[in-house]
PDB file of C-alpha atoms in Angstrom:
ATOM      1  CA  MET A   1       7.120  64.607  27.283  1.00 72.00           C
ATOM      2  CA  GLU A   2       5.137  67.804  27.906  1.00 84.00           C
ATOM      3  CA  LEU A   3       5.082  68.509  31.714  1.00 95.00           C
ATOM      4  CA  GLY A   4       2.734  71.461  31.505  1.00 96.00           C
ATOM      5  CA  LEU A   5       5.500  74.106  31.944  1.00 98.00           C
ATOM      6  CA  ARG A   6       4.704  75.728  28.531  1.00 97.00           C
ATOM      7  CA  GLY A   7       3.649  79.333  29.193  1.00 97.00           C
ATOM      8  CA  ARG A   8       4.538  79.086  32.900  1.00 98.00           C
ATOM      9  CA  MET A   9       6.799  81.586  34.602  1.00 98.00           C
ATOM     10  CA  ALA A  10       9.788  80.308  36.630  1.00 98.00           C
ATOM     11  CA  LEU A  11      12.453  81.772  38.930  1.00 98.00           C
ATOM     12  CA  VAL A  12      15.904  80.021  39.337  1.00 98.00           C
ATOM     13  CA  SER A  13      18.779  81.214  41.523  1.00 98.00           C
ATOM     14  CA  GLY A  14      22.271  80.463  40.605  1.00 97.00           C
ATOM     15  CA  GLY A  15      21.397  79.796  36.927  1.00 97.00           C
ATOM     16  CA  THR A  16      24.647  80.277  35.013  1.00 97.00           C
ATOM     17  CA  ARG A  17      26.500  77.053  35.826  1.00 95.00           C
ATOM     18  CA  GLY A  18      26.150  73.455  36.848  1.00 96.00           C
ATOM     19  CA  ILE A  19      22.769  72.282  38.125  1.00 97.00           C
ATOM     20  CA  GLY A  20      21.284  75.783  38.125  1.00 97.00           C
ATOM     21  CA  ARG A  21      22.222  76.378  34.399  1.00 98.00           C
ATOM     22  CA  GLY A  22      20.788  72.978  33.492  1.00 98.00           C
ATOM     23  CA  ILE A  23      17.477  73.747  35.258  1.00 98.00           C
ATOM     24  CA  VAL A  24      17.270  77.044  33.392  1.00 98.00           C
ATOM     25  CA  GLU A  25      17.933  75.364  30.105  1.00 98.00           C
ATOM     26  CA  ALA A  26      15.516  72.443  30.673  1.00 98.00           C
ATOM     27  CA  MET A  27      12.626  74.768  31.722  1.00 98.00           C
ATOM     28  CA  ALA A  28      13.181  76.895  28.690  1.00 98.00           C
ATOM     29  CA  GLU A  29      13.130  73.931  26.518  1.00 97.00           C
ATOM     30  CA  GLN A  30       9.834  72.942  28.040  1.00 97.00           C
ATOM     31  CA  GLY A  31       8.445  76.253  27.022  1.00 97.00           C
ATOM     32  CA  ALA A  32       8.545  78.216  30.254  1.00 98.00           C
ATOM     33  CA  THR A  33       9.715  81.816  30.689  1.00 98.00           C
ATOM     34  CA  VAL A  34      12.639  81.695  33.027  1.00 98.00           C
ATOM     35  CA  ALA A  35      14.219  84.466  35.162  1.00 98.00           C
ATOM     36  CA  PHE A  36      17.485  83.652  36.638  1.00 98.00           C
ATOM     37  CA  CYS A  37      20.150  85.240  38.645  1.00 98.00           C
ATOM     38  CA  ALA A  38      23.864  84.831  39.526  1.00 97.00           C
ATOM     39  CA  ARG A  39      26.600  86.960  40.895  1.00 96.00           C
ATOM     40  CA  THR A  40      28.946  87.400  37.923  1.00 97.00           C
ATOM     41  CA  PRO A  41      27.574  89.773  35.206  1.00 98.00           C
ATOM     42  CA  ALA A  42      29.605  88.234  32.371  1.00 98.00           C
ATOM     43  CA  HIS A  43      28.275  84.768  33.192  1.00 97.00           C
ATOM     44  CA  VAL A  44      24.693  86.076  33.451  1.00 98.00           C
ATOM     45  CA  THR A  45      25.077  87.801  30.023  1.00 98.00           C
ATOM     46  CA  ALA A  46      26.646  84.786  28.325  1.00 98.00           C
ATOM     47  CA  THR A  47      23.904  82.411  29.695  1.00 98.00           C
ATOM     48  CA  GLU A  48      21.172  84.688  28.652  1.00 97.00           C
ATOM     49  CA  THR A  49      22.457  85.043  25.151  1.00 98.00           C
ATOM     50  CA  GLU A  50      23.313  81.334  24.647  1.00 97.00           C
ATOM     51  CA  ILE A  51      19.831  80.080  25.704  1.00 98.00           C
ATOM     52  CA  ARG A  52      17.924  82.871  23.819  1.00 98.00           C
ATOM     53  CA  ASN A  53      19.936  81.926  20.677  1.00 97.00           C
ATOM     54  CA  ARG A  54      18.361  78.511  21.015  1.00 97.00           C
ATOM     55  CA  GLY A  55      14.891  79.969  21.302  1.00 97.00           C
ATOM     56  CA  GLY A  56      14.536  80.005  25.024  1.00 97.00           C
ATOM     57  CA  ALA A  57      12.661  82.832  26.720  1.00 98.00           C
ATOM     58  CA  VAL A  58      15.096  83.786  29.657  1.00 98.00           C
ATOM     59  CA  HIS A  59      15.935  86.928  31.567  1.00 97.00           C
ATOM     60  CA  GLY A  60      19.179  87.117  33.568  1.00 98.00           C
ATOM     61  CA  ALA A  61      20.063  89.409  36.480  1.00 98.00           C
ATOM     62  CA  THR A  62      23.118  89.922  38.618  1.00 98.00           C
ATOM     63  CA  VAL A  63      22.126  89.273  42.264  1.00 98.00           C
ATOM     64  CA  ASP A  64      23.950  88.057  45.377  1.00 97.00           C
ATOM     65  CA  VAL A  65      21.299  85.939  47.112  1.00 97.00           C
ATOM     66  CA  ALA A  66      23.085  86.691  50.521  1.00 96.00           C
ATOM     67  CA  ASP A  67      21.995  90.406  50.253  1.00 97.00           C
ATOM     68  CA  PRO A  68      18.330  90.351  51.053  1.00 97.00           C
ATOM     69  CA  GLY A  69      17.416  93.809  49.673  1.00 98.00           C
ATOM     70  CA  PRO A  70      18.573  93.090  46.018  1.00 98.00           C
ATOM     71  CA  LEU A  71      17.205  89.579  46.291  1.00 98.00           C
ATOM     72  CA  GLN A  72      13.741  90.645  47.162  1.00 98.00           C
ATOM     73  CA  ALA A  73      13.777  93.486  44.501  1.00 98.00           C
ATOM     74  CA  TRP A  74      14.849  90.960  41.798  1.00 98.00           C
ATOM     75  CA  VAL A  75      11.953  88.416  42.771  1.00 98.00           C
ATOM     76  CA  ALA A  76       9.449  91.233  42.634  1.00 98.00           C
ATOM     77  CA  GLY A  77      10.779  92.820  39.523  1.00 98.00           C
ATOM     78  CA  ALA A  78      11.034  89.442  37.695  1.00 98.00           C
ATOM     79  CA  ALA A  79       7.433  88.476  38.625  1.00 98.00           C
ATOM     80  CA  ARG A  80       6.185  91.779  37.423  1.00 97.00           C
ATOM     81  CA  SER A  81       8.043  91.733  34.164  1.00 97.00           C
ATOM     82  CA  MET A  82       6.940  88.100  33.320  1.00 97.00           C
ATOM     83  CA  GLY A  83       3.422  88.820  34.306  1.00 96.00           C
ATOM     84  CA  GLY A  84       3.293  86.264  37.174  1.00 97.00           C
ATOM     85  CA  LEU A  85       5.164  83.445  38.894  1.00 98.00           C
ATOM     86  CA  ASP A  86       4.442  79.835  38.967  1.00 98.00           C
ATOM     87  CA  ALA A  87       7.601  77.990  39.881  1.00 98.00           C
ATOM     88  CA  VAL A  88      10.396  78.905  42.301  1.00 98.00           C
ATOM     89  CA  VAL A  89      13.630  76.913  42.267  1.00 98.00           C
ATOM     90  CA  VAL A  90      16.095  77.805  45.091  1.00 98.00           C
ATOM     91  CA  ASN A  91      19.428  76.540  43.882  1.00 97.00           C
ATOM     92  CA  VAL A  92      22.390  78.701  45.109  1.00 93.00           C
ATOM     93  CA  SER A  93      24.878  77.365  47.547  1.00 91.00           C
ATOM     94  CA  ALA A  94      28.073  78.689  49.067  1.00 88.00           C
ATOM     95  CA  ALA A  95      29.338  75.053  48.948  1.00 84.00           C
ATOM     96  CA  GLY A  96      30.651  75.341  52.602  1.00 73.00           C
ATOM     97  CA  GLY A  97      31.878  78.956  52.301  1.00 71.00           C
ATOM     98  CA  GLY A  98      35.572  78.062  52.484  1.00 73.00           C
ATOM     99  CA  GLY A  99      35.611  76.519  55.993  1.00 74.00           C
ATOM    100  CA  GLY A 100      36.146  78.007  59.453  1.00 83.00           C
ATOM    101  CA  ALA A 101      33.692  80.231  61.349  1.00 88.00           C
ATOM    102  CA  GLN A 102      33.480  82.476  58.401  1.00 89.00           C
ATOM    103  CA  GLY A 103      32.450  79.575  56.107  1.00 88.00           C
ATOM    104  CA  TRP A 104      29.560  78.785  58.493  1.00 92.00           C
ATOM    105  CA  ARG A 105      28.465  82.414  58.287  1.00 93.00           C
ATOM    106  CA  THR A 106      28.700  82.500  54.640  1.00 93.00           C
ATOM    107  CA  SER A 107      26.855  79.272  54.213  1.00 93.00           C
ATOM    108  CA  LEU A 108      24.083  80.366  56.589  1.00 95.00           C
ATOM    109  CA  GLU A 109      23.585  83.625  54.740  1.00 96.00           C
ATOM    110  CA  THR A 110      23.759  82.122  51.325  1.00 96.00           C
ATOM    111  CA  ASP A 111      22.135  78.643  51.596  1.00 95.00           C
ATOM    112  CA  LEU A 112      19.687  79.050  54.258  1.00 95.00           C
ATOM    113  CA  LEU A 113      18.853  82.689  54.790  1.00 97.00           C
ATOM    114  CA  GLY A 114      18.959  83.280  51.039  1.00 97.00           C
ATOM    115  CA  ALA A 115      16.414  80.531  50.540  1.00 97.00           C
ATOM    116  CA  LEU A 116      14.240  82.063  53.174  1.00 97.00           C
ATOM    117  CA  THR A 117      14.282  85.432  51.732  1.00 98.00           C
ATOM    118  CA  MET A 118      13.699  84.137  48.180  1.00 98.00           C
ATOM    119  CA  VAL A 119      10.724  82.075  49.269  1.00 98.00           C
ATOM    120  CA  GLU A 120       9.076  84.758  51.315  1.00 98.00           C
ATOM    121  CA  ALA A 121       9.515  87.321  48.478  1.00 98.00           C
ATOM    122  CA  ALA A 122       7.914  84.803  46.012  1.00 98.00           C
ATOM    123  CA  LEU A 123       4.911  83.931  48.076  1.00 98.00           C
ATOM    124  CA  PRO A 124       2.570  86.784  47.243  1.00 98.00           C
ATOM    125  CA  HIS A 125       3.160  86.105  43.438  1.00 98.00           C
ATOM    126  CA  LEU A 126       2.799  82.316  43.870  1.00 98.00           C
ATOM    127  CA  ALA A 127      -0.478  82.759  45.514  1.00 97.00           C
ATOM    128  CA  ARG A 128      -1.948  84.087  42.256  1.00 97.00           C
ATOM    129  CA  SER A 129      -0.750  81.096  40.249  1.00 98.00           C
ATOM    130  CA  SER A 130      -3.007  78.143  39.318  1.00 97.00           C
ATOM    131  CA  ALA A 131      -0.194  75.691  39.778  1.00 98.00           C
ATOM    132  CA  PRO A 132       2.379  77.133  42.279  1.00 98.00           C
ATOM    133  CA  SER A 133       5.464  75.233  43.289  1.00 98.00           C
ATOM    134  CA  ILE A 134       8.671  75.688  45.256  1.00 98.00           C
ATOM    135  CA  THR A 135      11.675  73.322  44.647  1.00 98.00           C
ATOM    136  CA  VAL A 136      14.693  73.436  46.842  1.00 98.00           C
ATOM    137  CA  ILE A 137      18.011  72.027  45.602  1.00 98.00           C
ATOM    138  CA  ALA A 138      19.582  70.074  48.544  1.00 96.00           C
ATOM    139  CA  SER A 139      22.134  67.313  48.417  1.00 95.00           C
ATOM    140  CA  THR A 140      22.776  63.690  49.527  1.00 93.00           C
ATOM    141  CA  ALA A 141      25.134  65.352  51.893  1.00 89.00           C
ATOM    142  CA  ALA A 142      22.013  66.306  53.837  1.00 90.00           C
ATOM    143  CA  ILE A 143      21.070  62.603  54.551  1.00 87.00           C
ATOM    144  CA  GLU A 144      24.503  60.986  54.957  1.00 83.00           C
ATOM    145  CA  VAL A 145      26.917  61.413  58.033  1.00 74.00           C
ATOM    146  CA  PRO A 146      29.702  63.597  56.861  1.00 66.00           C
ATOM    147  CA  ASP A 147      33.381  62.584  57.210  1.00 69.00           C
ATOM    148  CA  GLY A 148      33.815  65.759  59.330  1.00 64.00           C
ATOM    149  CA  SER A 149      31.734  68.694  60.748  1.00 61.00           C
ATOM    150  CA  GLY A 150      30.992  71.071  57.970  1.00 84.00           C
ATOM    151  CA  PRO A 151      28.544  73.831  57.168  1.00 90.00           C
ATOM    152  CA  TYR A 152      27.601  72.329  53.761  1.00 90.00           C
ATOM    153  CA  HIS A 153      25.921  69.157  55.159  1.00 90.00           C
ATOM    154  CA  ALA A 154      24.279  71.129  57.886  1.00 92.00           C
ATOM    155  CA  MET A 155      22.797  73.727  55.643  1.00 94.00           C
ATOM    156  CA  LYS A 156      21.637  71.187  53.121  1.00 95.00           C
ATOM    157  CA  ALA A 157      20.016  69.207  55.948  1.00 95.00           C
ATOM    158  CA  ALA A 158      18.318  72.384  57.178  1.00 96.00           C
ATOM    159  CA  LEU A 159      16.929  73.068  53.703  1.00 97.00           C
ATOM    160  CA  VAL A 160      15.482  69.536  53.337  1.00 97.00           C
ATOM    161  CA  ASN A 161      13.745  69.932  56.777  1.00 97.00           C
ATOM    162  CA  HIS A 162      12.590  73.393  55.991  1.00 97.00           C
ATOM    163  CA  ALA A 163      11.086  72.434  52.579  1.00 98.00           C
ATOM    164  CA  ALA A 164       9.100  69.561  54.290  1.00 97.00           C
ATOM    165  CA  GLY A 165       7.806  72.020  56.787  1.00 98.00           C
ATOM    166  CA  LEU A 166       6.861  74.528  54.179  1.00 98.00           C
ATOM    167  CA  ALA A 167       4.944  71.877  52.326  1.00 98.00           C
ATOM    168  CA  ARG A 168       2.722  71.452  55.454  1.00 98.00           C
ATOM    169  CA  THR A 169       2.296  75.221  56.005  1.00 98.00           C
ATOM    170  CA  LEU A 170       1.744  76.302  52.480  1.00 98.00           C
ATOM    171  CA  GLY A 171      -0.340  73.220  51.341  1.00 98.00           C
ATOM    172  CA  PRO A 172      -3.549  74.861  52.499  1.00 98.00           C
ATOM    173  CA  ARG A 173      -2.738  77.763  50.097  1.00 97.00           C
ATOM    174  CA  GLY A 174      -2.255  75.358  47.201  1.00 98.00           C
ATOM    175  CA  ILE A 175       1.517  75.802  47.103  1.00 98.00           C
ATOM    176  CA  ARG A 176       3.511  72.654  46.678  1.00 98.00           C
ATOM    177  CA  VAL A 177       6.946  72.404  48.126  1.00 98.00           C
ATOM    178  CA  ASN A 178       9.661  69.645  47.461  1.00 98.00           C
ATOM    179  CA  SER A 179      13.422  69.299  47.646  1.00 98.00           C
ATOM    180  CA  VAL A 180      15.761  67.556  45.240  1.00 98.00           C
ATOM    181  CA  SER A 181      19.050  65.904  46.554  1.00 97.00           C
ATOM    182  CA  PRO A 182      21.536  65.157  43.935  1.00 97.00           C
ATOM    183  CA  GLY A 183      24.511  62.873  44.684  1.00 94.00           C
ATOM    184  CA  PRO A 184      27.835  63.483  42.983  1.00 94.00           C
ATOM    185  CA  VAL A 185      27.268  65.163  39.703  1.00 95.00           C
ATOM    186  CA  LEU A 186      29.804  65.206  36.846  1.00 92.00           C
ATOM    187  CA  TYR A 187      29.833  68.219  34.622  1.00 92.00           C
ATOM    188  CA  PRO A 188      32.549  70.369  32.704  1.00 89.00           C
ATOM    189  CA  GLY A 189      34.338  72.608  35.262  1.00 87.00           C
ATOM    190  CA  GLY A 190      32.590  71.114  38.271  1.00 87.00           C
ATOM    191  CA  PHE A 191      34.029  69.684  41.398  1.00 86.00           C
ATOM    192  CA  TRP A 192      34.061  66.063  40.458  1.00 88.00           C
ATOM    193  CA  GLN A 193      35.587  66.740  36.812  1.00 89.00           C
ATOM    194  CA  GLN A 194      38.384  68.664  38.671  1.00 89.00           C
ATOM    195  CA  SER A 195      38.813  65.708  41.100  1.00 89.00           C
ATOM    196  CA  GLN A 196      38.924  63.257  38.164  1.00 89.00           C
ATOM    197  CA  ALA A 197      41.851  65.171  36.709  1.00 88.00           C
ATOM    198  CA  ALA A 198      43.762  66.284  39.969  1.00 91.00           C
ATOM    199  CA  ARG A 199      42.746  63.522  42.528  1.00 92.00           C
ATOM    200  CA  PRO A 200      41.868  60.441  40.477  1.00 91.00           C
ATOM    201  CA  ALA A 201      41.940  58.120  43.468  1.00 92.00           C
ATOM    202  CA  GLN A 202      39.317  60.275  45.311  1.00 90.00           C
ATOM    203  CA  PHE A 203      37.211  60.293  42.070  1.00 91.00           C
ATOM    204  CA  GLU A 204      37.347  56.523  41.580  1.00 93.00           C
ATOM    205  CA  ALA A 205      36.508  55.902  45.163  1.00 92.00           C
ATOM    206  CA  MET A 206      33.355  57.977  44.916  1.00 91.00           C
ATOM    207  CA  ARG A 207      32.455  56.472  41.623  1.00 92.00           C
ATOM    208  CA  ALA A 208      32.863  53.008  43.079  1.00 94.00           C
ATOM    209  CA  ARG A 209      30.195  53.765  45.707  1.00 93.00           C
ATOM    210  CA  ILE A 210      27.522  54.211  43.028  1.00 95.00           C
ATOM    211  CA  PRO A 211      25.711  51.047  41.957  1.00 96.00           C
ATOM    212  CA  LEU A 212      24.712  52.610  38.592  1.00 95.00           C
ATOM    213  CA  GLY A 213      28.436  52.735  37.854  1.00 95.00           C
ATOM    214  CA  ARG A 214      28.679  56.395  37.171  1.00 95.00           C
ATOM    215  CA  MET A 215      27.919  59.818  38.561  1.00 95.00           C
ATOM    216  CA  VAL A 216      24.683  61.521  37.518  1.00 97.00           C
ATOM    217  CA  THR A 217      24.597  64.312  35.004  1.00 97.00           C
ATOM    218  CA  VAL A 218      23.218  67.821  35.218  1.00 97.00           C
ATOM    219  CA  ALA A 219      20.525  67.026  32.695  1.00 97.00           C
ATOM    220  CA  GLU A 220      19.280  64.122  34.953  1.00 98.00           C
ATOM    221  CA  VAL A 221      18.918  66.320  38.020  1.00 98.00           C
ATOM    222  CA  ALA A 222      17.357  69.141  35.920  1.00 98.00           C
ATOM    223  CA  LYS A 223      14.741  66.761  34.405  1.00 98.00           C
ATOM    224  CA  ALA A 224      13.822  65.668  38.119  1.00 98.00           C
ATOM    225  CA  VAL A 225      13.491  69.322  39.083  1.00 98.00           C
ATOM    226  CA  CYS A 226      11.332  70.201  36.103  1.00 98.00           C
ATOM    227  CA  PHE A 227       9.018  67.384  36.805  1.00 98.00           C
ATOM    228  CA  LEU A 228       8.477  68.371  40.491  1.00 98.00           C
ATOM    229  CA  ALA A 229       8.089  72.016  39.569  1.00 98.00           C
ATOM    230  CA  SER A 230       5.537  71.266  36.946  1.00 98.00           C
ATOM    231  CA  PRO A 231       1.647  70.803  36.974  1.00 98.00           C
ATOM    232  CA  SER A 232       2.459  67.027  36.139  1.00 98.00           C
ATOM    233  CA  ALA A 233       3.500  66.631  39.757  1.00 98.00           C
ATOM    234  CA  SER A 234       0.284  68.185  41.003  1.00 97.00           C
ATOM    235  CA  GLY A 235      -0.186  65.696  43.811  1.00 97.00           C
ATOM    236  CA  ILE A 236       3.396  65.646  45.062  1.00 98.00           C
ATOM    237  CA  SER A 237       4.503  67.815  47.867  1.00 98.00           C
ATOM    238  CA  GLY A 238       6.779  67.330  50.846  1.00 98.00           C
ATOM    239  CA  ILE A 239       9.136  64.902  49.381  1.00 97.00           C
ATOM    240  CA  ASN A 240      12.880  64.854  48.995  1.00 97.00           C
ATOM    241  CA  LEU A 241      13.736  63.359  45.679  1.00 97.00           C
ATOM    242  CA  VAL A 242      17.116  61.680  45.656  1.00 97.00           C
ATOM    243  CA  VAL A 243      19.071  61.661  42.350  1.00 97.00           C
ATOM    244  CA  ASP A 244      22.272  59.741  42.968  1.00 95.00           C
ATOM    245  CA  GLY A 245      22.242  56.379  41.013  1.00 96.00           C
ATOM    246  CA  ALA A 246      21.364  54.549  44.246  1.00 94.00           C
ATOM    247  CA  MET A 247      24.609  55.623  46.023  1.00 94.00           C
ATOM    248  CA  THR A 248      22.893  56.434  49.376  1.00 92.00           C
ATOM    249  CA  GLN A 249      22.137  53.319  51.380  1.00 87.00           C
ATOM    250  CA  ARG A 250      19.143  54.728  53.389  1.00 83.00           C
ATOM    251  CA  VAL A 251      15.768  53.455  52.305  1.00 81.00           C
ATOM    252  CA  GLN A 252      13.480  56.383  51.249  1.00 72.00           C
ATOM    253  CA  TYR A 253      10.188  55.445  52.885  1.00 72.00           C
TER     254      TYR A 253
END
């Protein structure tokens, strides 16, 4: 299905593994030109090479989104080199930052302030697009009561709230803003694959919560993101799309 991404220019943070990598691949397959960033140079180069070898138009860069200056420079440089910017996907997370007070600081700087900086830097370029969109990757952790107090849940909740607010403030400028909240995602090298091997009881307990009978895949989340970011979703703004196999019990009115 053609979503209308062909010929569009997209920006994705954290694009070398997991959900971010899946989004870069899916957008490239839809014919978009995609600029992505990550912190590890070797991973950036490998991702860029692999997707280009499959015919994708991608451009990788080494950027730490917690560092505002380089992040702003990357956004501006990517938009300039691609000749514009149509879709922004904010994906990077510190995944809790390792716990403790420093974990909260790391999560704040990476998840929340990194998102704020990326969006603000992208706005002048999105304003020149005929179909601008911003998609924020959150989590079902944002809408469920956590087992304990943790920065990951709090930052994801803040991102969902912020995205909804942006949809209201940027709507008059024609810029759509949505968030996507994946549930547990099973992919090679990810948390839940590691849990399956090292903590099988934890893995099975989580899987048993999911009415679909399995965890969702990276590709399933990426397809949802591509749709919301595309002109095919031109009337959709301000939603939080949950992709979790019906795990969360709250009704999404």
